[in-house]
Amino acid sequence: MNEFAPTVAPAAKTLPDAQTVTAVRHWTDRLFSFRVTRPQSLRFRSGEFVMIGLLGDNGKPLLRAYSIASPSWDEELEFYSIKVPDGPLTSKLQHIRPGDQIILRPKPVGTLVHDALMPGKRLWFLATGTGIAPFASLMRDPETYEKYDEVYMLHTCRTVAELDYGRELVTGLKDDPLIGDLAAGRLHYFPTTTREQSPFMGRITDNLESGKVFDYYGIAPMNPEDDRAMVCGSMAFNIDVKEVLEGFGLREGANSDPKEYVVEKAFVGDGI
Ligand code: FAD
Ligand code: A2P
């Protein structure tokens, strides 16, 4: 063996559809957000989701659906993620750092888009947990304020700390050069907790059914002429809130058949 032969380092694995992580922020021991470079060719509608992931132990891509949390005009892409302790993807994804690569399949899809709703006056974003991600995108999209007079963001989590990502985002919008003026006085944020004391308490379903939200803002209850809603949460939440919305006379729409409300699962597999 020639000891002077050049050693060949194993080729660095190049990920298919690789994007580079530019920032990571941990919000709680169960939640983090991160930003990645945006493929030049990627066009998406605010509210859509893509498949992202890492290489699994078997060398094959391990992909999961993720709502894009950044608006469609942003140069980078932002995601807001759960950390499932034994989750195949997030047990690894939670350790990413700036400079690391993730896989991102550039094929955005989803129902939480303006095109899936008929024109209306008031738009309601109804989310539990990480279900706020698509609305983090839509809240920062000028089209939202061009299409609606008033926007209501209802977000419910078990604890106060789990609301932090959304709260910081909404609070920061007033200084946003693009959205600040558009959203001022028209984006109404109603964050509630269910298992820890906070200024606003209770499930979204209860706060809508009891009329507490409408009384708080001094507005008429939801009706199919004026109100449009987008829903994103656990299966249980989605099922229950659909019933509430139907009770107000709203009907479920889709990209191909716009109506008064649309729904997307924030995740699958919670046993329902
Ligand atoms: P998995 O095997 O996928 O999940 C394990 C279990 O963890 C699930 O059975 C479920 O009970 C629970 N779980 C999974 N995701 C969540 C969650 N977000 N909140 C609470 N419990 C959960 N996840 C995000 O964190 N952010 C997103 O923006 C997001 N967007 C999604 C959009 C769509 C359309 C769908 C269908 C799912 C979305 N998810 C999102 C869920 C995501 O696809 C994965 O399930 C999640 O990243 C966990 O992956 P995992 O492989 O670690 O565990
Ligand atoms: P609760 O604490 O009363 O169960 P989870 O972490 O289980 O996904 O829940 C996130 C938030 O969504 C919690 O505040 C929870 O309230 C609420 N939630 C869970 N299921 C429903 C439902 N079926 N209808 C309305 N809110 C729900």
Coordinates of C-alpha atoms and ligand atoms in Angstrom, one line a residue:
M1 CA 0.0 0.0 0.0
N2 CA 1.4 3.4 -0.9
E3 CA 1.4 5.4 2.3
F4 CA 1.7 8.6 0.2
A5 CA -1.5 8.0 -1.7
P6 CA -3.9 10.9 -1.1
T7 CA -6.6 9.9 1.4
V8 CA -10.1 10.5 0.0
A9 CA -12.4 11.9 2.5
P10 CA -15.9 10.3 2.3
A11 CA -17.9 12.6 0.1
A12 CA -20.2 14.8 2.1
K13 CA -23.7 13.6 1.6
T14 CA -25.6 16.0 -0.6
L15 CA -29.2 16.1 0.4
P16 CA -31.8 16.2 -2.4
D17 CA -33.7 19.5 -2.3
A18 CA -31.4 20.7 0.4
Q19 CA -31.9 24.1 2.1
T20 CA -29.7 25.7 4.7
V21 CA -30.9 26.6 8.2
T22 CA -30.3 30.3 8.9
A23 CA -31.8 30.7 12.4
V24 CA -33.3 28.6 15.2
R25 CA -35.2 29.7 18.3
H26 CA -36.5 27.5 21.1
W27 CA -39.7 28.8 22.7
T28 CA -40.4 26.0 25.2
D29 CA -39.1 22.5 25.7
R30 CA -41.9 21.4 23.3
L31 CA -41.8 24.2 20.7
F32 CA -39.2 25.8 18.4
S33 CA -39.1 27.8 15.2
F34 CA -36.5 28.0 12.5
R35 CA -35.7 29.7 9.2
V36 CA -34.2 28.2 6.1
T37 CA -33.1 29.5 2.7
R38 CA -35.8 29.6 0.1
P39 CA -35.5 27.8 -3.2
Q40 CA -35.4 30.4 -5.9
S41 CA -38.1 28.6 -7.8
L42 CA -40.5 28.2 -4.9
R43 CA -43.7 30.1 -5.3
F44 CA -46.5 29.5 -2.7
R45 CA -49.7 31.0 -1.4
S46 CA -49.6 32.2 2.2
G47 CA -51.2 29.5 4.3
E48 CA -49.9 26.5 2.3
F49 CA -47.7 23.7 3.6
V50 CA -44.7 21.7 2.2
M51 CA -42.9 18.5 3.0
I52 CA -39.7 19.0 4.9
G53 CA -37.3 16.6 6.7
L54 CA -33.9 15.1 7.2
L55 CA -32.2 11.9 6.1
G56 CA -33.3 9.0 8.2
D57 CA -31.0 6.4 9.7
N58 CA -31.6 4.3 6.6
G59 CA -30.3 7.1 4.4
K60 CA -33.8 7.8 3.0
P61 CA -35.5 11.1 3.4
L62 CA -37.8 11.3 6.4
L63 CA -40.4 13.9 5.6
R64 CA -43.4 15.5 7.3
A65 CA -45.9 18.1 6.3
Y66 CA -45.1 21.6 7.7
S67 CA -47.1 24.8 7.2
I68 CA -44.9 27.6 5.9
A69 CA -45.1 30.3 8.7
S70 CA -43.5 33.1 6.7
P71 CA -45.5 35.1 4.2
S72 CA -45.1 34.5 0.5
W73 CA -43.0 37.7 0.0
D74 CA -40.3 36.7 2.5
E75 CA -36.8 35.9 1.1
E76 CA -36.5 33.0 3.6
L77 CA -38.9 30.3 4.8
E78 CA -40.0 30.1 8.5
F79 CA -41.4 27.0 10.2
Y80 CA -42.8 26.6 13.7
S81 CA -42.5 23.1 15.1
I82 CA -43.4 20.8 17.9
K83 CA -40.8 18.6 19.5
V84 CA -42.3 15.1 19.9
P85 CA -39.8 13.3 22.3
D86 CA -39.9 10.0 20.3
G87 CA -41.1 11.5 17.1
P88 CA -39.2 10.0 14.1
L89 CA -38.5 13.5 12.6
T90 CA -38.7 16.0 15.4
S91 CA -36.6 14.1 17.9
K92 CA -33.8 14.9 15.4
L93 CA -35.0 18.1 13.8
Q94 CA -35.1 19.9 17.2
H95 CA -31.3 19.8 17.2
I96 CA -30.7 21.6 14.0
R97 CA -28.4 24.7 14.1
P98 CA -27.7 27.5 11.6
G99 CA -25.6 26.1 8.8
D100 CA -27.2 22.7 8.9
Q101 CA -29.2 21.4 5.9
I102 CA -32.8 20.2 5.8
I103 CA -34.7 18.6 2.9
L104 CA -37.5 20.7 1.5
R105 CA -39.7 19.4 -1.3
P106 CA -40.8 22.6 -3.2
K107 CA -44.4 21.5 -3.9
P108 CA -46.7 23.7 -1.7
V109 CA -50.3 22.7 -1.2
G110 CA -53.2 23.4 1.2
T111 CA -56.7 24.6 1.9
L112 CA -55.9 27.6 4.1
V113 CA -55.7 30.0 1.3
H114 CA -57.7 33.1 0.3
D115 CA -58.8 31.5 -2.9
A116 CA -60.8 28.9 -1.0
L117 CA -63.0 31.5 0.6
M118 CA -65.8 33.6 -0.9
P119 CA -65.3 37.4 -0.4
G120 CA -66.3 38.6 3.1
K121 CA -65.8 41.4 5.6
R122 CA -64.3 39.7 8.7
L123 CA -61.8 36.9 8.6
W124 CA -61.3 34.6 11.6
F125 CA -58.1 32.6 12.1
L126 CA -58.9 29.8 14.6
A127 CA -55.9 27.8 15.9
T128 CA -54.7 25.6 18.7
G129 CA -51.0 24.8 19.4
T130 CA -48.7 24.8 16.3
G131 CA -51.9 25.3 14.2
I132 CA -51.0 29.0 14.4
A133 CA -48.2 28.4 11.8
P134 CA -50.3 29.0 8.6
F135 CA -51.8 32.1 10.2
A136 CA -48.3 33.5 11.0
S137 CA -48.0 33.5 7.2
L138 CA -51.4 34.9 6.4
M139 CA -51.2 37.6 9.1
R140 CA -48.1 39.0 7.4
D141 CA -49.6 38.9 3.9
P142 CA -51.0 42.3 2.6
E143 CA -53.7 40.4 0.6
T144 CA -55.3 39.5 4.0
Y145 CA -55.9 43.2 4.7
E146 CA -56.8 44.0 1.1
K147 CA -59.6 41.4 1.2
Y148 CA -61.0 41.9 4.7
D149 CA -61.9 44.9 6.9
E150 CA -61.2 43.1 10.2
V151 CA -59.0 40.1 11.0
Y152 CA -59.5 38.1 14.3
M153 CA -56.7 35.8 15.4
L154 CA -57.9 33.4 18.1
H155 CA -55.1 31.1 19.4
T156 CA -55.5 28.7 22.3
C157 CA -52.8 26.7 24.1
R158 CA -52.6 24.9 27.4
T159 CA -50.1 27.3 28.9
V160 CA -49.0 30.9 28.6
A161 CA -45.5 30.1 27.4
E162 CA -47.0 28.2 24.5
L163 CA -48.5 31.4 23.2
D164 CA -45.2 33.3 23.1
Y165 CA -44.4 32.7 19.4
G166 CA -47.7 34.0 18.3
R167 CA -47.8 36.9 20.8
E168 CA -44.3 38.1 19.7
L169 CA -45.3 37.9 16.1
V170 CA -48.5 39.9 16.5
T171 CA -46.8 42.5 18.7
G172 CA -43.9 42.9 16.3
L173 CA -46.3 43.5 13.3
K174 CA -46.8 47.2 14.4
D175 CA -43.1 47.8 13.5
D176 CA -43.3 45.9 10.2
P177 CA -42.7 48.3 7.3
L178 CA -45.0 46.4 5.0
I179 CA -47.8 45.2 7.2
G180 CA -47.7 47.6 10.2
D181 CA -50.0 50.3 8.9
L182 CA -52.3 47.7 7.2
A183 CA -52.8 45.7 10.3
A184 CA -53.0 48.6 12.8
G185 CA -56.4 48.5 14.5
R186 CA -57.7 45.8 12.2
L187 CA -55.8 42.7 13.4
H188 CA -57.4 41.6 16.7
Y189 CA -55.5 39.1 18.7
F190 CA -57.4 36.9 21.2
P191 CA -54.9 34.5 22.9
T192 CA -56.4 32.1 25.5
T193 CA -55.1 29.4 27.8
T194 CA -56.9 26.5 29.2
R195 CA -54.6 25.0 31.9
E196 CA -52.9 28.1 33.3
Q197 CA -54.2 31.4 34.4
S198 CA -53.9 34.2 31.8
P199 CA -56.0 37.4 30.9
F200 CA -58.2 35.4 28.5
M201 CA -59.2 31.9 29.3
G202 CA -61.0 29.0 27.7
R203 CA -61.3 27.0 24.5
I204 CA -62.1 28.7 21.2
T205 CA -65.2 26.6 20.8
D206 CA -66.6 27.8 24.2
N207 CA -65.6 31.5 23.6
L208 CA -67.4 31.5 20.2
E209 CA -70.5 29.6 21.4
S210 CA -70.9 31.6 24.5
G211 CA -70.5 34.9 22.5
K212 CA -67.7 36.0 24.8
V213 CA -65.5 37.0 21.9
F214 CA -68.2 38.9 20.1
D215 CA -69.1 40.7 23.4
Y216 CA -65.5 41.5 24.0
Y217 CA -65.1 43.2 20.7
G218 CA -68.6 44.7 20.7
I219 CA -69.5 43.0 17.4
A220 CA -72.4 40.9 16.0
P221 CA -72.1 37.2 16.2
M222 CA -70.7 35.3 13.1
N223 CA -72.9 35.2 10.1
P224 CA -72.5 33.7 6.6
E225 CA -72.8 37.1 4.9
D226 CA -69.9 38.8 6.6
D227 CA -67.7 36.2 8.2
R228 CA -65.1 33.9 6.8
A229 CA -63.0 31.5 8.9
M230 CA -59.8 29.4 8.6
V231 CA -59.3 26.6 11.1
C232 CA -56.0 24.8 12.0
G233 CA -55.6 22.6 15.1
S234 CA -55.8 19.0 16.4
M235 CA -58.4 16.7 14.9
A236 CA -60.6 17.0 18.0
F237 CA -60.5 20.8 17.8
N238 CA -61.2 20.9 14.1
I239 CA -64.2 18.6 14.4
D240 CA -65.7 20.6 17.3
V241 CA -65.1 24.0 15.8
K242 CA -66.6 23.0 12.5
E243 CA -69.8 22.2 14.3
V244 CA -69.7 25.7 15.9
L245 CA -69.1 27.4 12.6
E246 CA -71.9 25.4 10.9
G247 CA -74.1 26.5 13.8
F248 CA -73.5 30.1 12.7
G249 CA -74.5 29.1 9.2
L250 CA -71.0 29.0 7.6
R251 CA -70.3 26.2 5.1
E252 CA -67.0 24.4 4.5
G253 CA -65.2 25.4 1.3
A254 CA -62.2 24.2 -0.7
N255 CA -59.9 25.5 -3.4
S256 CA -62.2 24.1 -6.1
D257 CA -65.4 25.2 -4.3
P258 CA -64.9 28.4 -2.2
K259 CA -67.4 28.9 0.6
E260 CA -67.3 30.5 4.1
Y261 CA -64.7 28.5 6.0
V262 CA -61.8 26.1 5.4
V263 CA -60.0 23.6 7.7
E264 CA -56.5 22.0 7.8
K265 CA -55.1 19.5 10.3
A266 CA -52.2 20.9 12.3
F267 CA -51.0 17.3 12.7
V268 CA -52.4 13.7 12.3
G269 CA -52.5 10.8 14.6
D270 CA -53.9 12.0 17.8
G271 CA -56.1 9.0 18.0
I272 CA -59.3 10.3 16.4
Ligands
FAD1 P1 -45.0 11.9 14.1 O1 -44.8 10.5 14.1 O2 -45.3 12.6 12.9 O3 -46.1 12.3 15.2 C1 -46.1 11.6 16.5 C2 -47.3 12.1 17.3 O4 -47.0 13.4 17.7 C3 -48.6 12.3 16.4 O5 -49.3 11.1 16.4 C4 -49.3 13.3 17.2 O6 -50.1 12.8 18.2 C5 -48.2 14.2 17.8 N1 -48.0 15.4 17.0 C6 -47.4 15.5 15.7 N2 -47.3 16.8 15.4 C7 -47.8 17.5 16.4 C8 -48.1 18.9 16.5 N3 -47.7 19.8 15.6 N4 -48.6 19.4 17.7 C9 -49.0 18.5 18.6 N5 -48.8 17.1 18.5 C10 -48.2 16.7 17.4 N6 -46.2 20.1 12.8 C11 -45.6 21.2 13.3 O7 -44.9 21.2 14.3 N7 -45.6 22.5 12.6 C12 -46.4 22.6 11.5 O8 -46.4 23.7 10.9 C13 -47.0 21.4 11.0 N8 -47.8 21.5 9.9 C14 -48.5 20.4 9.5 C15 -49.4 20.6 8.3 C16 -50.1 19.5 8.0 C17 -51.0 19.6 6.8 C18 -50.0 18.2 8.6 C19 -50.8 17.0 8.2 C20 -49.2 18.1 9.7 C21 -48.4 19.2 10.1 N9 -47.5 19.1 11.2 C22 -46.9 20.2 11.7 C23 -47.2 17.8 11.9 C24 -45.9 17.2 11.3 O9 -46.2 16.8 10.0 C25 -45.3 16.1 12.1 O10 -46.3 15.2 12.5 C26 -44.6 16.6 13.3 O11 -43.5 17.3 12.9 C27 -44.0 15.4 14.2 O12 -43.2 14.6 13.4 P2 -42.5 13.3 14.0 O13 -42.0 12.5 12.9 O14 -41.5 13.8 15.1 O15 -43.7 12.6 14.8
A2P2 P1 -57.9 21.8 26.9 O1 -56.7 22.1 27.7 O2 -59.2 22.2 27.5 O3 -57.9 20.4 26.4 P2 -53.6 20.0 22.9 O4 -52.3 20.4 23.5 O5 -54.3 18.8 23.6 O6 -53.4 19.8 21.4 O7 -54.5 21.2 23.1 C1 -54.2 22.5 22.7 C2 -55.3 23.5 23.1 O8 -56.5 23.1 22.3 C3 -55.6 23.3 24.5 O9 -55.8 24.6 25.1 C4 -56.9 22.5 24.5 O10 -57.8 22.8 25.6 C5 -57.5 22.9 23.2 N1 -58.4 21.9 22.7 C6 -58.2 20.6 22.7 N2 -59.2 19.9 22.2 C7 -60.1 20.8 21.9 C8 -61.4 20.7 21.3 N3 -62.0 19.5 21.0 N4 -62.1 21.9 21.2 C9 -61.6 23.0 21.5 N5 -60.4 23.2 22.1 C10 -59.6 22.1 22.2

